[in-house]
Short mmCIF file of N, CA and C in Angstrom, two decimals:
data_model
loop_
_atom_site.label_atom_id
_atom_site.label_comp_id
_atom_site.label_asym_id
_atom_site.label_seq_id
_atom_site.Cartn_x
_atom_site.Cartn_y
_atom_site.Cartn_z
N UNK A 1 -5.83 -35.28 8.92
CA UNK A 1 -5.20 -33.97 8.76
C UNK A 1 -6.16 -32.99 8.07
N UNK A 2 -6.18 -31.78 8.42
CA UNK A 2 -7.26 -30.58 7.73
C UNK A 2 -6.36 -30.34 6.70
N UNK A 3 -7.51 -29.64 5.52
CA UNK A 3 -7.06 -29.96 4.26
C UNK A 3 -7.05 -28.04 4.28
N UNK A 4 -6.23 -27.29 3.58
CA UNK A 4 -6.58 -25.84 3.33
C UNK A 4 -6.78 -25.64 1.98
N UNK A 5 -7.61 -24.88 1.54
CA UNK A 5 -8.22 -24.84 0.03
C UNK A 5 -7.73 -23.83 -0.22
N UNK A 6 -7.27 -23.11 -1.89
CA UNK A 6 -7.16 -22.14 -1.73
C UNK A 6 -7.87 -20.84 -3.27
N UNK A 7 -9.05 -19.97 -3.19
CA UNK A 7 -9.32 -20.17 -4.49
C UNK A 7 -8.51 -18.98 -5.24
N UNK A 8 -8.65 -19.19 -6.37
CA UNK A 8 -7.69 -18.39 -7.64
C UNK A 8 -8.45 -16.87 -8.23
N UNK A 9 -8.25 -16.35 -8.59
CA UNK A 9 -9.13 -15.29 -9.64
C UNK A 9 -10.17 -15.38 -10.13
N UNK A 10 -10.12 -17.00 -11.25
CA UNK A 10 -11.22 -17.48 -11.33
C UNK A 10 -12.46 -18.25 -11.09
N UNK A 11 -12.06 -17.75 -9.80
CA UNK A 11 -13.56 -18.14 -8.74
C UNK A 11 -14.17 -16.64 -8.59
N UNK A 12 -13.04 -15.64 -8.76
CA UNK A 12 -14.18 -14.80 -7.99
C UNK A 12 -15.80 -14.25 -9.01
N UNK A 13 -16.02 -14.83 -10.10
CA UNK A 13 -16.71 -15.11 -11.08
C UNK A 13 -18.30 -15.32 -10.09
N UNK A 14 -17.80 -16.50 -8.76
CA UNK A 14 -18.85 -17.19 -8.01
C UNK A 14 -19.20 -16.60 -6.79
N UNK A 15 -18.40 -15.37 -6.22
CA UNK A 15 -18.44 -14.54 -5.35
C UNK A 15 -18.49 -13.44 -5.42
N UNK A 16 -19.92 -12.79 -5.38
CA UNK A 16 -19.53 -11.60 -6.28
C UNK A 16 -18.55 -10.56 -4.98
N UNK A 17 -18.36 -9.28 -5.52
CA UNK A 17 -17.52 -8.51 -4.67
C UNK A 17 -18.10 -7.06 -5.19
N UNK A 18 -18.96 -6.86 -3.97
CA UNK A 18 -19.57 -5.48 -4.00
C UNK A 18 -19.11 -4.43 -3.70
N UNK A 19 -17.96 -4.54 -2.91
CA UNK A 19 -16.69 -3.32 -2.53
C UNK A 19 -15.99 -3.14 -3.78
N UNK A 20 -15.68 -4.03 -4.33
CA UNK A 20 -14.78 -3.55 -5.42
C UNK A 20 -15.48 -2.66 -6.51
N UNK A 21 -16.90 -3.01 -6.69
CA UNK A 21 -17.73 -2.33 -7.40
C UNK A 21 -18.36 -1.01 -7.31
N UNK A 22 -18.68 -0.78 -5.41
CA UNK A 22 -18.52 0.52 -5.11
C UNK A 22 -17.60 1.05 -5.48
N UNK A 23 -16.14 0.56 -4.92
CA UNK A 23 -15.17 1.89 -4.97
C UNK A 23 -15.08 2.07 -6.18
N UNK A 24 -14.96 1.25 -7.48
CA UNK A 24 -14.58 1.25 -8.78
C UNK A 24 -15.92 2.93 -9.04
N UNK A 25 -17.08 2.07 -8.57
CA UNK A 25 -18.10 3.62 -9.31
C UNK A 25 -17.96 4.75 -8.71
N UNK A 26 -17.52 5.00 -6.97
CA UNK A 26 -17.03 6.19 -6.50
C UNK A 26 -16.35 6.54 -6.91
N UNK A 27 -15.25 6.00 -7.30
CA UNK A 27 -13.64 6.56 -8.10
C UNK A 27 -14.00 7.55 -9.39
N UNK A 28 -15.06 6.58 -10.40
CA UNK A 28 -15.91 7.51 -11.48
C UNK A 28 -16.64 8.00 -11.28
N UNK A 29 -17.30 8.33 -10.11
CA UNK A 29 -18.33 9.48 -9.84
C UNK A 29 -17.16 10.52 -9.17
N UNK A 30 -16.15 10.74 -8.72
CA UNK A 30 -15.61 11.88 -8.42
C UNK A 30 -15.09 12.18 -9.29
N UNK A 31 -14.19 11.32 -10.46
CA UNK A 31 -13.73 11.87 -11.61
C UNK A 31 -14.76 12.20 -12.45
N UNK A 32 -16.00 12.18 -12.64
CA UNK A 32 -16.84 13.09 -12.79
C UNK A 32 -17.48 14.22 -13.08
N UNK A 33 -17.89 14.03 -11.77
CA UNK A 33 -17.60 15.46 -11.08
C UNK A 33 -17.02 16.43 -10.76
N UNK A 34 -15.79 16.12 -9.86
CA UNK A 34 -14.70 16.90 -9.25
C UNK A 34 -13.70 16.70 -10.06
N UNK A 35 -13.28 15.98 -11.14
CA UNK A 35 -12.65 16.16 -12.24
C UNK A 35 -11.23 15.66 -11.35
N UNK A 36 -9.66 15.41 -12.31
CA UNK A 36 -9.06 14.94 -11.45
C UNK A 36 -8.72 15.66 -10.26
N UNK A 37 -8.46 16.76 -10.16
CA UNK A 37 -8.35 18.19 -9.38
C UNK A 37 -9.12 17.17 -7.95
N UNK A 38 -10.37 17.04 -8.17
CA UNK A 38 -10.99 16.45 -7.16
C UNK A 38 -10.24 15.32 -6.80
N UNK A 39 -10.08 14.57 -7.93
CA UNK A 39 -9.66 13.00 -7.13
C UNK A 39 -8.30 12.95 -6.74
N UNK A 40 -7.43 13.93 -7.08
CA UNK A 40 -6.02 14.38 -6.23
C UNK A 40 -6.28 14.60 -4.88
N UNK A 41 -7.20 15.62 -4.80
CA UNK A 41 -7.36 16.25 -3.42
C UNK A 41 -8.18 15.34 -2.37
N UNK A 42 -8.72 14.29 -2.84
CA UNK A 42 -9.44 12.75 -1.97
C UNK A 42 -7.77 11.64 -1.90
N UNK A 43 -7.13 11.53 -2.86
CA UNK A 43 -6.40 10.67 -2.57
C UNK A 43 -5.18 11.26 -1.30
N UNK A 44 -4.88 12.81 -2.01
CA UNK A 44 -4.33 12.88 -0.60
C UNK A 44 -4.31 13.38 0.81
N UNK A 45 -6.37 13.67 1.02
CA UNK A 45 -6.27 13.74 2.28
C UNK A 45 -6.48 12.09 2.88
N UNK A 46 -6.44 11.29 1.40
CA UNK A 46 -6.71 9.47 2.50
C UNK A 46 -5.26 9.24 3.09
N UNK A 47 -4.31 9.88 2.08
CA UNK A 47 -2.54 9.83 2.37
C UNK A 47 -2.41 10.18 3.90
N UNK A 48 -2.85 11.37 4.11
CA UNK A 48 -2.82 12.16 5.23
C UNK A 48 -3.35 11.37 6.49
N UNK A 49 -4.01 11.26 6.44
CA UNK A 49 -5.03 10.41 7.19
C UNK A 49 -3.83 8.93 7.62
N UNK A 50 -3.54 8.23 6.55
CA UNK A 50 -2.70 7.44 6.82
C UNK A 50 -1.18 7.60 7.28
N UNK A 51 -0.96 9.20 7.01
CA UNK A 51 0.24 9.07 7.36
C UNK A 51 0.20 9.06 9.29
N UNK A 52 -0.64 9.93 9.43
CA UNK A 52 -0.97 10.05 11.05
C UNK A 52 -1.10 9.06 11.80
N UNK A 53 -1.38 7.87 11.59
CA UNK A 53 -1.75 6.18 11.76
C UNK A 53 -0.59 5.98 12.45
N UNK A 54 0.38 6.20 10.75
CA UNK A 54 1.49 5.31 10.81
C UNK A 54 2.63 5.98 11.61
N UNK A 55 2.79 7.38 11.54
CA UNK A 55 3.77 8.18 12.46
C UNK A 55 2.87 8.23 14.34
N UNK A 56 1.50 7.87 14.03
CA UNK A 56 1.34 7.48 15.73
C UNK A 56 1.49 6.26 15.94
N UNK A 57 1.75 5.28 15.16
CA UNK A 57 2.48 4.12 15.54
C UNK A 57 3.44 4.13 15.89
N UNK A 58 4.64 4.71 16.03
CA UNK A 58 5.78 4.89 15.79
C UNK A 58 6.41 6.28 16.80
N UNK A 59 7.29 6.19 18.07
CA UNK A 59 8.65 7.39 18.97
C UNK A 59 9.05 7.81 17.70
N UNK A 60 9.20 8.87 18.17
CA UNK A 60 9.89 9.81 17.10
C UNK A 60 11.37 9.82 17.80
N UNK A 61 11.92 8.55 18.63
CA UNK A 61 13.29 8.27 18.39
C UNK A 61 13.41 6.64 18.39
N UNK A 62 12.34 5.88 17.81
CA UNK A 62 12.50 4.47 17.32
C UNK A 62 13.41 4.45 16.08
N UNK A 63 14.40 3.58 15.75
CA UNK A 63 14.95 3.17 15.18
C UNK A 63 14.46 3.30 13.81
N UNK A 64 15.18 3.10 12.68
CA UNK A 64 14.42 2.62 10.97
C UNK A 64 13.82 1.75 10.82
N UNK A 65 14.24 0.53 11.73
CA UNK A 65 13.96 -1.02 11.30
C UNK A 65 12.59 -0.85 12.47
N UNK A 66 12.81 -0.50 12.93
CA UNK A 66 11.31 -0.44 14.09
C UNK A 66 10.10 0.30 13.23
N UNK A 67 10.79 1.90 12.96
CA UNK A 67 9.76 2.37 11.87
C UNK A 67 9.05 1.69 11.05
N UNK A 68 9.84 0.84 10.25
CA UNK A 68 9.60 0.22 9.21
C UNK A 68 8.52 -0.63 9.42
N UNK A 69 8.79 -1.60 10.89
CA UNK A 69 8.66 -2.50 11.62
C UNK A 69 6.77 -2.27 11.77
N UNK A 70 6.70 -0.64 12.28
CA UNK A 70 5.63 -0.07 12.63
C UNK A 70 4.82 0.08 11.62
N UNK A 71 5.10 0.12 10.71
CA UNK A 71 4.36 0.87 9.18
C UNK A 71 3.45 -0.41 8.45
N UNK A 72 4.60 -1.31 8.68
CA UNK A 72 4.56 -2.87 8.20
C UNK A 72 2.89 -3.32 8.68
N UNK A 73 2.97 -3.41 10.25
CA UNK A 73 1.84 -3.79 11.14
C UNK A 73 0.64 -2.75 10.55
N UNK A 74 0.55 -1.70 10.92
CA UNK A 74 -0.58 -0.68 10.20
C UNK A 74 -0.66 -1.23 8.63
N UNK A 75 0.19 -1.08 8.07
CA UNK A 75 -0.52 -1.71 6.84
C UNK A 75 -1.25 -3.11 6.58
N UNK A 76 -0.66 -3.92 7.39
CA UNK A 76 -1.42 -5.06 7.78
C UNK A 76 -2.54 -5.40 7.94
N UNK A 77 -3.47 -3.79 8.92
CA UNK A 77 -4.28 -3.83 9.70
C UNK A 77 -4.86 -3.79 8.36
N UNK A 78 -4.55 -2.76 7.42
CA UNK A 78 -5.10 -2.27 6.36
C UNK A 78 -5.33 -3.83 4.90
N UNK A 79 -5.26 -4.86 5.49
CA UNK A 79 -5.35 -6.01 4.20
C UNK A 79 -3.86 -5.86 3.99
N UNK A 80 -2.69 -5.42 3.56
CA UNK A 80 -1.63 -4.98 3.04
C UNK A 80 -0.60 -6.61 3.09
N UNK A 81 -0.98 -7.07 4.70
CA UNK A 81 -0.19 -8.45 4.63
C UNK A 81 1.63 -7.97 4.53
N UNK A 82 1.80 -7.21 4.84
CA UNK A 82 3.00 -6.62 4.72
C UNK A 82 4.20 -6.75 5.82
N UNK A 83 5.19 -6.78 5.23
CA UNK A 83 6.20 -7.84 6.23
C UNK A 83 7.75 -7.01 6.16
N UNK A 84 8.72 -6.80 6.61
CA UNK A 84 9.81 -6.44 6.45
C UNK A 84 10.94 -7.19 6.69
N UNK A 85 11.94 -7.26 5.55
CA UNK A 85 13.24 -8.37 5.81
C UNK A 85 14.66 -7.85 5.08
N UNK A 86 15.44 -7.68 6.15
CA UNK A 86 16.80 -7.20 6.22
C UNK A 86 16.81 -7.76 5.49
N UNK A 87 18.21 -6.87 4.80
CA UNK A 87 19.39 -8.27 3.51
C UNK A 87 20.66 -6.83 3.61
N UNK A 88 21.40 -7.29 3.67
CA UNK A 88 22.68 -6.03 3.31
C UNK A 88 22.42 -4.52 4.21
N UNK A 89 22.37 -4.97 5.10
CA UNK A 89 22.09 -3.35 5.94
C UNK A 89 21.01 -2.31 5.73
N UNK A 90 20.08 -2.96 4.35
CA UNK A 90 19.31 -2.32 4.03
C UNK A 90 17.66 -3.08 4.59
N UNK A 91 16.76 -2.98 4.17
CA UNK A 91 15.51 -3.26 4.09
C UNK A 91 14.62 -3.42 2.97
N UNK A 92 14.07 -4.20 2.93
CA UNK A 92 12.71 -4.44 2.05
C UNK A 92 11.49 -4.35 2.81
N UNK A 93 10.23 -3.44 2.32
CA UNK A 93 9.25 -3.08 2.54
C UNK A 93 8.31 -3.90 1.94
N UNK A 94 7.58 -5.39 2.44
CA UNK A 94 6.80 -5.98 0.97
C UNK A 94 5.32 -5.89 1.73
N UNK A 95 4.35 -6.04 0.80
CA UNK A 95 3.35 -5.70 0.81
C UNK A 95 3.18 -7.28 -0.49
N UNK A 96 2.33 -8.18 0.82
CA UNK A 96 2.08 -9.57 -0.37
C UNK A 96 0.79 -9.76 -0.67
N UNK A 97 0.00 -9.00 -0.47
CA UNK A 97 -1.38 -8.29 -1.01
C UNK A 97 -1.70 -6.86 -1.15
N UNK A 98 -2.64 -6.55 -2.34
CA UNK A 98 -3.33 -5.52 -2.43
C UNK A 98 -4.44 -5.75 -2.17
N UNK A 99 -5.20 -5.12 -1.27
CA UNK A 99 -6.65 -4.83 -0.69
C UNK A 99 -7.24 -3.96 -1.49
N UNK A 100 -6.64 -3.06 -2.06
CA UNK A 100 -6.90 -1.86 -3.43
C UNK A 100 -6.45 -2.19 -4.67
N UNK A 101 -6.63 -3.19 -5.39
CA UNK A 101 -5.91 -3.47 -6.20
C UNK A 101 -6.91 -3.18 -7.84
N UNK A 102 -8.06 -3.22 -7.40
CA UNK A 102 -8.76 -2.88 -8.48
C UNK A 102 -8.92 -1.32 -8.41
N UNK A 103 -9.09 -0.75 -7.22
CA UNK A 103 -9.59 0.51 -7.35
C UNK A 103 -8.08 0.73 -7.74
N UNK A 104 -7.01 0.80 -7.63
CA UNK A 104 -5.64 1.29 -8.32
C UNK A 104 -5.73 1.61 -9.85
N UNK A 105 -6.04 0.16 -10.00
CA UNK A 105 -5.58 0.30 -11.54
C UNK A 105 -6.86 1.26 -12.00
N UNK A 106 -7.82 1.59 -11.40
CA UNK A 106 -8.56 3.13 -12.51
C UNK A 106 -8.15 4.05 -11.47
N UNK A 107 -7.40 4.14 -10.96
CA UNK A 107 -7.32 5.62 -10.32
C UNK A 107 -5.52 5.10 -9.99
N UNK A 108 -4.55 5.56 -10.69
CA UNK A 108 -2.80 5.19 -10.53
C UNK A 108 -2.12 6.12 -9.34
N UNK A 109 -3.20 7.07 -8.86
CA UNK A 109 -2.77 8.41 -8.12
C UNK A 109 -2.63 7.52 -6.53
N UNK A 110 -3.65 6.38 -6.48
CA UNK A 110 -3.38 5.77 -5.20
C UNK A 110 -2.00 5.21 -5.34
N UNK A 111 -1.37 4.56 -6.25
CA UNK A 111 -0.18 4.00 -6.03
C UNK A 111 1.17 5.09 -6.00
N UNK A 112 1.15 5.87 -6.58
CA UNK A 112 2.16 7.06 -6.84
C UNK A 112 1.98 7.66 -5.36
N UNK A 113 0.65 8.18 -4.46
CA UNK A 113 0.89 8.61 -3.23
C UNK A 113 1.31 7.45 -2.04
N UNK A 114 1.31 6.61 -2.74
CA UNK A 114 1.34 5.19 -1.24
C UNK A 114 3.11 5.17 -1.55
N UNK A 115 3.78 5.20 -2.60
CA UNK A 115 5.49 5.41 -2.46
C UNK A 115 6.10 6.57 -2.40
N UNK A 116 5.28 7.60 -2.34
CA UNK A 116 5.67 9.31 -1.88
C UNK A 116 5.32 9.29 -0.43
N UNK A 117 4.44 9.15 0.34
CA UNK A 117 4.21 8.67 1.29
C UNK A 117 5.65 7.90 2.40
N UNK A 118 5.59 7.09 2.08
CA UNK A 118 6.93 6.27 2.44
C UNK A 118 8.32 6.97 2.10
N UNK A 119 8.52 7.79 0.96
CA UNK A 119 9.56 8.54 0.94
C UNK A 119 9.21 10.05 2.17
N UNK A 120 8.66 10.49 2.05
CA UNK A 120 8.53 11.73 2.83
C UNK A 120 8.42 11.38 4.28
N UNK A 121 7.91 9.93 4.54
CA UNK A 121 7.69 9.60 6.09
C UNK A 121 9.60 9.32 6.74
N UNK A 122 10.26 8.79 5.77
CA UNK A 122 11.63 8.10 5.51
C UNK A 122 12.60 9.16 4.89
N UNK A 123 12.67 10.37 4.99
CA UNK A 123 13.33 11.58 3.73
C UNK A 123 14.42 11.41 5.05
N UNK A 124 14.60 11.42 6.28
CA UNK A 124 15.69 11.98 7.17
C UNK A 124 16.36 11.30 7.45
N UNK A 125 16.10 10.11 7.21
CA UNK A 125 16.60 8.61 7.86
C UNK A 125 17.21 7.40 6.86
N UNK A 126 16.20 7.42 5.45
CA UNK A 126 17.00 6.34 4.31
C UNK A 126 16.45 7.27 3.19
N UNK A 127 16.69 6.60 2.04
CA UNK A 127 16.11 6.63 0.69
C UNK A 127 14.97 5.31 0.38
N UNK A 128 13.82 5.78 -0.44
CA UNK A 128 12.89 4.72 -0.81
C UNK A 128 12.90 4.10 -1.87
N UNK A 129 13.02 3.19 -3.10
CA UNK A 129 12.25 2.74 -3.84
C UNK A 129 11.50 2.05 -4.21
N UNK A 130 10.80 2.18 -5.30
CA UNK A 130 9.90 1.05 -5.58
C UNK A 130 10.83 -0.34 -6.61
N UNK A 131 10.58 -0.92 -5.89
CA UNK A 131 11.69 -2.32 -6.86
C UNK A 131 10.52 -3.04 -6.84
N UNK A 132 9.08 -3.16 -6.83
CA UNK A 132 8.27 -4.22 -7.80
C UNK A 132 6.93 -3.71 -7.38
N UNK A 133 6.41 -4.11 -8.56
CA UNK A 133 4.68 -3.31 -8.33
C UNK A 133 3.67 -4.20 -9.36
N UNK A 134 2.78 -4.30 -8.34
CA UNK A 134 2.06 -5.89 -8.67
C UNK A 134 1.06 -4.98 -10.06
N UNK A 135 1.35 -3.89 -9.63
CA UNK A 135 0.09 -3.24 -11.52
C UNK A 135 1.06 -3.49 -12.66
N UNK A 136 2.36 -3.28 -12.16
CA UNK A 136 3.27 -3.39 -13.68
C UNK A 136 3.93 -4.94 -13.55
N UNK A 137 3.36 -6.05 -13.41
CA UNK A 137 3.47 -7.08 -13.83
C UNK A 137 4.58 -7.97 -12.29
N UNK A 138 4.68 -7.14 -11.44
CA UNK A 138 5.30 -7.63 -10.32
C UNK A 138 4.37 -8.89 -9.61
N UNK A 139 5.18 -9.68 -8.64
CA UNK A 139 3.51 -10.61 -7.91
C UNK A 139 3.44 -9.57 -6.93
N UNK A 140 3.74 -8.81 -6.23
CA UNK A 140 3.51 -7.85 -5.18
C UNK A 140 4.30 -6.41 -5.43
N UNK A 141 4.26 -5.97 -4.35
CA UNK A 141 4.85 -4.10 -4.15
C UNK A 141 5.99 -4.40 -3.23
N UNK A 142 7.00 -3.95 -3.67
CA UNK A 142 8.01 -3.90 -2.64
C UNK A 142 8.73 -2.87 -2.57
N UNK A 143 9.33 -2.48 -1.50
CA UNK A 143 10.06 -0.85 -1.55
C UNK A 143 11.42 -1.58 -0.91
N UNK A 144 12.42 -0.72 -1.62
CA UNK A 144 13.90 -1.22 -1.20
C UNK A 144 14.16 0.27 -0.12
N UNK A 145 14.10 0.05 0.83
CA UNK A 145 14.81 1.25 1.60
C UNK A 145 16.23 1.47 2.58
N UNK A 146 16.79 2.21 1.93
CA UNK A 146 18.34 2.09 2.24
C UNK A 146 18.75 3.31 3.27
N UNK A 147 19.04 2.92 4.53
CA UNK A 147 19.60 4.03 5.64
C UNK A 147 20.76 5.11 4.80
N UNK A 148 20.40 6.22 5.15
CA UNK A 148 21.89 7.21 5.30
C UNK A 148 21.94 6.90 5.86
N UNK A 149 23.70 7.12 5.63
CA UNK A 149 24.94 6.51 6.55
C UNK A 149 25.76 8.05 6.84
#
């Protein structure tokens, strides 16, 4: 039988990770520079950018659960690992990785536009929240989103 390994945090000690280190010093070279003013106006034309993805994924007469369905997959594409599962007529939005998880925690403006995002894509159709967030001690991000009725 094949065996699957799986490593922890503290391996990545033995691998280094040069993306995380770029974005970490881009993040402080625009705050910088362009001061936050700047790093508002980068986080939300990346918003923008993503929202177009995810609303061309998606008929603008598909269902919520399809929406959702759609958003799920694009984020996927994105590392996100993100999955959606009914319970009570409502939905959960989970996201069982962060691919950004270091560049977040020095720059919080990515996480605050990634659940404004999801509310403004969702304003006509449900309500959004955030019910767990892997920076404030959650194991992942999850959004509870509930249809108007």
């Amino acid at each position: 039988p094949a065996k699957q390994w799986e490593l922890t945090e503290k391996a990545d000690v033995y691998f280094q990770d040069a993306h995380r280190d770029l974005s970490l010093d881009l993040i402080d070279s625009v705050k910088s520079l362009f001061g936050d003013e700047g790093m508002n106006r980068l986080i939300e034309h990346r918003t923008q950018k993503q929202r177009q993805r995810y609303e061309g994924a998606s008929s603008a007469n598909c269902s919520l659960k399809q929406k959702l369905k759609n958003i799920a997959a694009e984020r996927s594409k994105e590392g996100y690992m993100a999955e959606v599962q009914e319970t009570d007529g409502n939905f959960i939005l989970l996201e069982n990785h962060c691919p950004i998880c270091e560049a977040a925690k020095a720059c919080s403006g990515l996480c605050k536009e990634e659940l404004e995002l999801f509310q403004s894509m969702l304003k006509d159709t449900a309500t959004v929240e955030r019910t767990e967030h892997l920076l404030s001690g959650g194991k992942r991000c999850a959004y509870k989103v509930v249809p108007k009725r």
